[in-house]
mmCIF file of C-alpha atoms in Angstrom:
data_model
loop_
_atom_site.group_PDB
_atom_site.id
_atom_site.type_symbol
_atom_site.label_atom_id
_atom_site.label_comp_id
_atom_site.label_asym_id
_atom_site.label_seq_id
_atom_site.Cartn_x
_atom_site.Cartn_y
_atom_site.Cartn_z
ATOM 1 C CA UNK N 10 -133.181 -52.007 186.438
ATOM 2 C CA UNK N 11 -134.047 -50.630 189.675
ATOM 3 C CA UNK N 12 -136.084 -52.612 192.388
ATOM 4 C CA UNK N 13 -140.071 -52.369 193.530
ATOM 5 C CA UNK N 14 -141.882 -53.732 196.405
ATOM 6 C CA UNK N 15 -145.522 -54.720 196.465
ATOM 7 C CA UNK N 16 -146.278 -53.013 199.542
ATOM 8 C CA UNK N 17 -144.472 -49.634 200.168
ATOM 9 C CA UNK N 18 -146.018 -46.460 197.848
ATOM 10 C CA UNK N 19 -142.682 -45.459 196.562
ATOM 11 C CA UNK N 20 -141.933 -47.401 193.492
ATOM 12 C CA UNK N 21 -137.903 -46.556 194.013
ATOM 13 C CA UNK N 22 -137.859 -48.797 197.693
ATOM 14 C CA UNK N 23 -135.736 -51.000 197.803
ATOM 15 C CA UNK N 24 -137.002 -54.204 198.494
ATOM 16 C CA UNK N 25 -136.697 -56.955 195.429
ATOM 17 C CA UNK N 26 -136.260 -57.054 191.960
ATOM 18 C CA UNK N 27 -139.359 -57.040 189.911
ATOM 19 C CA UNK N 28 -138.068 -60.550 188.044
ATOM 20 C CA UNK N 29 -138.561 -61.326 191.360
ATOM 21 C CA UNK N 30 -142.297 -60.759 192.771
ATOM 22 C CA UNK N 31 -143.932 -63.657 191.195
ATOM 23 C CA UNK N 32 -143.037 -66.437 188.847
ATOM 24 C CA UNK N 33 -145.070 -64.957 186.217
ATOM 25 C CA UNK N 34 -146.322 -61.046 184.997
ATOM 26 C CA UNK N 35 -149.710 -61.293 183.679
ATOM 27 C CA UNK N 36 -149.811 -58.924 180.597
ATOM 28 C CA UNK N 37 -152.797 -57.797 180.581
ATOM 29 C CA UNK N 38 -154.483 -56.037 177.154
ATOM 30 C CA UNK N 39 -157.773 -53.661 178.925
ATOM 31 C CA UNK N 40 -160.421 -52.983 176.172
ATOM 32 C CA UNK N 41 -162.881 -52.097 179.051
ATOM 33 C CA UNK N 42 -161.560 -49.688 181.695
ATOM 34 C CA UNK N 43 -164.623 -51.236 184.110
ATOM 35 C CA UNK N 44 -162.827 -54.736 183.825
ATOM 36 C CA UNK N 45 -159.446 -53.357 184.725
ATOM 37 C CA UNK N 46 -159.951 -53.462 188.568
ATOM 38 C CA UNK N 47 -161.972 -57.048 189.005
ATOM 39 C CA UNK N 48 -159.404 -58.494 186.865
ATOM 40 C CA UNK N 49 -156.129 -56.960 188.723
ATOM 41 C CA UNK N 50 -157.753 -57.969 192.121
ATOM 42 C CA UNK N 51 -158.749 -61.896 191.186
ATOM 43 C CA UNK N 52 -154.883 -62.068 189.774
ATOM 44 C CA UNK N 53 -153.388 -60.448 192.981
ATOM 45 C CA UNK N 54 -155.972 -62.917 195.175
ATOM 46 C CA UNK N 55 -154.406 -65.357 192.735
ATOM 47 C CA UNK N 56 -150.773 -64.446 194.387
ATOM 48 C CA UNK N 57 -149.391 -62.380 191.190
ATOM 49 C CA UNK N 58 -148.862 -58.883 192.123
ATOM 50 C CA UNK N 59 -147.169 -57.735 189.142
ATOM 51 C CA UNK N 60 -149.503 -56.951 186.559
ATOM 52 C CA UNK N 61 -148.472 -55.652 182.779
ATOM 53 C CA UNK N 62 -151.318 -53.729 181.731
ATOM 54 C CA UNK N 63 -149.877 -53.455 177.346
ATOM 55 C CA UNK N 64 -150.600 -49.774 175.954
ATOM 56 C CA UNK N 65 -152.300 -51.434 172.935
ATOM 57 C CA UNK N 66 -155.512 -50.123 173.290
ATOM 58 C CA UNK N 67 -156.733 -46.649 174.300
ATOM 59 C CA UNK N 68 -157.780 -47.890 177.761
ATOM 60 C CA UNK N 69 -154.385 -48.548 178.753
ATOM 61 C CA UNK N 70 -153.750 -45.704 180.335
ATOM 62 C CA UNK N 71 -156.924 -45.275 182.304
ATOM 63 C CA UNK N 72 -156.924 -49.252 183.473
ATOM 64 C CA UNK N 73 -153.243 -48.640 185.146
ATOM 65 C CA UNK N 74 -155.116 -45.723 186.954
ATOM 66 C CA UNK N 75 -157.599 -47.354 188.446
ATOM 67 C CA UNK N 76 -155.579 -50.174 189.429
ATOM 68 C CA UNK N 77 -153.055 -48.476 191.336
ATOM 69 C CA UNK N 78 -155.823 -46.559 192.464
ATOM 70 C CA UNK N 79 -157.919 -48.702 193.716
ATOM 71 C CA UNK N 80 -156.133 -52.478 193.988
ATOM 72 C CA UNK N 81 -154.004 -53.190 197.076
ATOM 73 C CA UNK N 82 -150.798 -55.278 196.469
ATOM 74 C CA UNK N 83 -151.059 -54.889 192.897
ATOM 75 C CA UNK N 84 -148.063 -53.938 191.343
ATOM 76 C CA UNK N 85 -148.556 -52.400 187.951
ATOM 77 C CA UNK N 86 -146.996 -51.453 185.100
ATOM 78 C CA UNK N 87 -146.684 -50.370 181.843
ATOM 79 C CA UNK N 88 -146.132 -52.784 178.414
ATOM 80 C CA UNK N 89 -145.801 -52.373 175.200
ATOM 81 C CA UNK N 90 -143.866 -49.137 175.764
ATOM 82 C CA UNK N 91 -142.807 -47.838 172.543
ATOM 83 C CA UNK N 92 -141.541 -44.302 172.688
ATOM 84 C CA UNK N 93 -141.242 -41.578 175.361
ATOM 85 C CA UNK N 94 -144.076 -40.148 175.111
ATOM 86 C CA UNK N 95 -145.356 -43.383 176.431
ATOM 87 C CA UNK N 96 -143.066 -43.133 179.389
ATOM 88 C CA UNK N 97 -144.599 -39.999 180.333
ATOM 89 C CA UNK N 98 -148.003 -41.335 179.973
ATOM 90 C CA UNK N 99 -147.343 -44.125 182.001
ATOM 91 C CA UNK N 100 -145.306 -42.723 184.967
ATOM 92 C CA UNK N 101 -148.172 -40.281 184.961
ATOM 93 C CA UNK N 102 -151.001 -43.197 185.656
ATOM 94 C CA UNK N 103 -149.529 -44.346 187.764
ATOM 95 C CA UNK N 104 -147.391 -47.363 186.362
ATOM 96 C CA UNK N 105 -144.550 -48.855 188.937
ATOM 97 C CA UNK N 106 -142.665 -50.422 186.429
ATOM 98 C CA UNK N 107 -141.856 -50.095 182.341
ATOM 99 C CA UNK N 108 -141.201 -53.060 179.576
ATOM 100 C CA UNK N 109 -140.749 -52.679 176.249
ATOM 101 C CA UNK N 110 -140.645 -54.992 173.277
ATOM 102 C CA UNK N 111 -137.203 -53.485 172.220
ATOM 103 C CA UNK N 112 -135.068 -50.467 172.551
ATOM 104 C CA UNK N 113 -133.135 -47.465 171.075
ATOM 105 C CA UNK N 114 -130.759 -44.935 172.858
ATOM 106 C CA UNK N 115 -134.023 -42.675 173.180
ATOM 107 C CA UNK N 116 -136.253 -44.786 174.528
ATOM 108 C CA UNK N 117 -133.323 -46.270 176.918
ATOM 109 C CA UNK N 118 -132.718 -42.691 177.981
ATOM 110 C CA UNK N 119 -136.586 -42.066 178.691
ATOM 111 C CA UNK N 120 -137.067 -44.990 180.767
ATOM 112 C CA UNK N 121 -134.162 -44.313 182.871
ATOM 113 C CA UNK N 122 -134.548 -41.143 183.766
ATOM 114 C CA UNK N 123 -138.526 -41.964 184.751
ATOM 115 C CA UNK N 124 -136.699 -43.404 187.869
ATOM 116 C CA UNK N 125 -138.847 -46.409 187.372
ATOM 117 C CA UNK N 126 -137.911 -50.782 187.050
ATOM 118 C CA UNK N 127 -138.149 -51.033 183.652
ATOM 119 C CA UNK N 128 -137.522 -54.205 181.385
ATOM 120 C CA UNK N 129 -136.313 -53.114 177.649
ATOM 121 C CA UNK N 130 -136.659 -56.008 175.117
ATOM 122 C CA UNK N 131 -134.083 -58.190 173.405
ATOM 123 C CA UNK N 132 -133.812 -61.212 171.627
ATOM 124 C CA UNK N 133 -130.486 -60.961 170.730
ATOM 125 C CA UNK N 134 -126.564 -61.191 171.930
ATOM 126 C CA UNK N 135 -125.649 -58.318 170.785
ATOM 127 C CA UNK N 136 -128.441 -56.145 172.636
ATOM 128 C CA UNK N 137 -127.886 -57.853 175.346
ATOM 129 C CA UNK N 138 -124.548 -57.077 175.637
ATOM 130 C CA UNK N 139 -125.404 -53.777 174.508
ATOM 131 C CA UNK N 140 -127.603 -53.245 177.548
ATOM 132 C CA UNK N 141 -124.957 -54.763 179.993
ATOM 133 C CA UNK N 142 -122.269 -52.040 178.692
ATOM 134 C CA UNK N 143 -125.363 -49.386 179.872
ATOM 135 C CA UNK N 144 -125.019 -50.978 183.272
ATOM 136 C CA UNK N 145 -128.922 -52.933 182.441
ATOM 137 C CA UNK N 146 -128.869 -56.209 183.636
ATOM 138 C CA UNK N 147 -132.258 -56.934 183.749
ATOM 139 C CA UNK N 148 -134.263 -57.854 180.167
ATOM 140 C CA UNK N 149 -137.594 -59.118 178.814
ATOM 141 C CA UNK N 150 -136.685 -61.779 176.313
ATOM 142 C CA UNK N 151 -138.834 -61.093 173.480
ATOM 143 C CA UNK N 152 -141.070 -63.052 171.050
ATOM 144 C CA UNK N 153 -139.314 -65.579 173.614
ATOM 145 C CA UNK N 154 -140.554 -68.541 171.412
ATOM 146 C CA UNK N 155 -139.823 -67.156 168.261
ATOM 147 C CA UNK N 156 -136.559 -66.101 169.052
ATOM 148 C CA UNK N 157 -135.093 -69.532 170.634
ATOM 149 C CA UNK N 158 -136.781 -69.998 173.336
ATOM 150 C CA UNK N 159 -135.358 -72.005 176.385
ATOM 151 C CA UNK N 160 -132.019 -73.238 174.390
ATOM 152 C CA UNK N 161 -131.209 -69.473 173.580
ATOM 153 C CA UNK N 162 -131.138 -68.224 177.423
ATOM 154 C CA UNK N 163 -129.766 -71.663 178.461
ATOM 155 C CA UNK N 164 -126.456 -70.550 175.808
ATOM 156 C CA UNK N 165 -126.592 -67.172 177.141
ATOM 157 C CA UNK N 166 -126.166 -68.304 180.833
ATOM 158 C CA UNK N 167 -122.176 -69.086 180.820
ATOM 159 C CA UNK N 168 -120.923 -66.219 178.737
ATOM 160 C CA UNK N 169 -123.408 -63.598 179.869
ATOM 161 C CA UNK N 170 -124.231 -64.515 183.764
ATOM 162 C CA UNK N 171 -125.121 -60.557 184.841
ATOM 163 C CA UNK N 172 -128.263 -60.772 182.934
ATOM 164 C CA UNK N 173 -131.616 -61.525 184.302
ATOM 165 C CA UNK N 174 -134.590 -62.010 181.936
ATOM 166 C CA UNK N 175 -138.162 -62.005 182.030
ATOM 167 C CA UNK N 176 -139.577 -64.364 178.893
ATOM 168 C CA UNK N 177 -142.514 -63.147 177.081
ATOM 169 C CA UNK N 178 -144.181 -64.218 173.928
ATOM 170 C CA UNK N 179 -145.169 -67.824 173.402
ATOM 171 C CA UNK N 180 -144.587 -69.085 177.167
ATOM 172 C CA UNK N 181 -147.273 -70.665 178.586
ATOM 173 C CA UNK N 182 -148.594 -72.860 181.063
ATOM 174 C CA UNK N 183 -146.433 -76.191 179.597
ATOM 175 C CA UNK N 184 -143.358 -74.230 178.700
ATOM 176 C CA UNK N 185 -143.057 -71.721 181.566
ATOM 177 C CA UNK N 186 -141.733 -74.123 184.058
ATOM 178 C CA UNK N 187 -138.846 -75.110 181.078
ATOM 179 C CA UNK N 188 -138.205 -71.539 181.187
ATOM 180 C CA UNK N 189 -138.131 -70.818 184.981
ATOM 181 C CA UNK N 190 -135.595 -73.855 185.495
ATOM 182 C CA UNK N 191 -132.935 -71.814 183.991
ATOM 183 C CA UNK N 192 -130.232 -69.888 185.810
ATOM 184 C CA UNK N 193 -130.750 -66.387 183.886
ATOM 185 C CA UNK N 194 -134.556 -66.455 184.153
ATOM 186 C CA UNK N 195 -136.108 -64.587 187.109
ATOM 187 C CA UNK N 196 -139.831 -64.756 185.981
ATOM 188 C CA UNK N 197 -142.243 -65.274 182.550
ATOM 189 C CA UNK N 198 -144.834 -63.095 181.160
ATOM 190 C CA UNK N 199 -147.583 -64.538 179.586
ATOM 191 C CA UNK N 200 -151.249 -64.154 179.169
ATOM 192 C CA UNK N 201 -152.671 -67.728 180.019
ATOM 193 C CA UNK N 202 -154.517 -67.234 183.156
ATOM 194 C CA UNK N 203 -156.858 -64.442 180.953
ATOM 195 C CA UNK N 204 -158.242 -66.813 178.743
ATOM 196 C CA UNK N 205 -160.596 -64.638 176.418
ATOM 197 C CA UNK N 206 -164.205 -66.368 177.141
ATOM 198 C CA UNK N 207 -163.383 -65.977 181.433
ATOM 199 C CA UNK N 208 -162.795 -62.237 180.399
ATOM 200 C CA UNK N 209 -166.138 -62.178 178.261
ATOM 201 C CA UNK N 210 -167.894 -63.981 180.610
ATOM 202 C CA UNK N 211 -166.077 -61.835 183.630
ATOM 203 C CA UNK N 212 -165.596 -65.206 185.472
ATOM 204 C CA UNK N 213 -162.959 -63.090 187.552
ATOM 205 C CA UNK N 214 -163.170 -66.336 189.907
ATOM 206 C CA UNK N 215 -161.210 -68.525 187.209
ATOM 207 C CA UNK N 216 -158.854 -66.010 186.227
ATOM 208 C CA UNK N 217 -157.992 -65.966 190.481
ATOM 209 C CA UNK N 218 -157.394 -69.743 190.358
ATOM 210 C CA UNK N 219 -155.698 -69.912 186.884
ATOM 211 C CA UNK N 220 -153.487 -67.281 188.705
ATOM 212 C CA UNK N 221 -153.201 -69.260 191.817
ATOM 213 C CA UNK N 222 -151.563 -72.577 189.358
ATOM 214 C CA UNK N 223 -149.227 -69.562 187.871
ATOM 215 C CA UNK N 224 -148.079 -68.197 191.054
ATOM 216 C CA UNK N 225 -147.448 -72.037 191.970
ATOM 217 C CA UNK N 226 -144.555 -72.021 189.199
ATOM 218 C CA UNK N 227 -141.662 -72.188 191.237
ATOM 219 C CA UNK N 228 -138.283 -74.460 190.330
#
């Protein structure tokens, strides 16, 4: 919903879809506020702009500060996003984009009228079509595993062709290409260019070149 570009300040330029940016949305869990702006800048060196920073943890909001603060060509947003409350937080911070694991009419509402790209979650045909009725066409596909994985979207495809979707939950680095072959698939999320010891360690070197392999995902 909506469209974002990685270089202009206004979130609400039109420029390109946000399924569209990069092959793959890093989505990102901060613990430590201090690691959110190495790690945005090594995955943006690493060609992926669009960044999912999850509000999981209580840094959340702070981390999506101080990268659109203080990272060039990063293009963050807000995961996770479970009520609007959390909306508010995020457009507040700073966030240039919204996904959600799943939706009701209230959260639907509260993401729409932020004015920002947001991706609401569904994993199945009937919120999908649900979401196309609402004039959405644009969807994270979520636990994408779990909930059929790459047959699922490949059925959807015929029937369903006005939605776009952004797999997250189980894709990785073997699977993501499977997934980006399809028609209906604009990008993945996935987490596998922050394995945990590179964040312990702050080897923000690897996560750039793990990034640099992701960004190299194209069909």
């Amino acid at each position: 919903m909506g469209t974002v570009t990685s270089t202009a300040p206004s979130p609400g330029s039109p420029d390109s879809s946000l399924l569209d940016l990069a092959p793959v949305i890093p989505v990102v869990i901060v613990h430590d506020v201090a690691d959110a702006v190495p790690m945005a800048r090594a995955l943006v060196a690493g060609g992926l702009p669009a960044i999912e920073v999850t509000f999981r943890t209580p840094a959340a909001a702070d981390a999506i500060r101080a990268i659109a603060d203080e990272v060039p060509g990063a293009v963050v947003g807000a995961g996770t996003v479970l009520t609007p409350e959390q909306v508010e937080t995020a457009v507040a911070a700073g966030s240039r984009f919204l996904v959600t694991p799943g939706w009701t009419d209230r959260l639907l509402g509260a993401l729409d009228a932020s004015g920002l790209p947001y991706l609401p979650g569904v994993s199945t045909t009937s919120e999908v079509v649900a979401l196309l009725e609402r004039g959405v066409e644009e969807m994270k596909f979520f636990p994408a595993e779990a909930a059929g994985g790459t047959p699922y979207l490949k059925a959807l495809a015929s029937p369903l062709p006005r939605a776009r979707f952004c797999p997250t939950g189980g894709v990785n680095a073997s699977n993501a290409l499977g997934y980006l072959s399809l028609p209906n698939v604009g990008c993945v999320g996935g987490t596998w260019m922050l394995p945990p010891d590179a964040l312990d360690a702050g080897d923000w070197a690897r996560v750039e070149s793990l990034a640099r392999e992701a960004a190299a995902l194209r069909r």
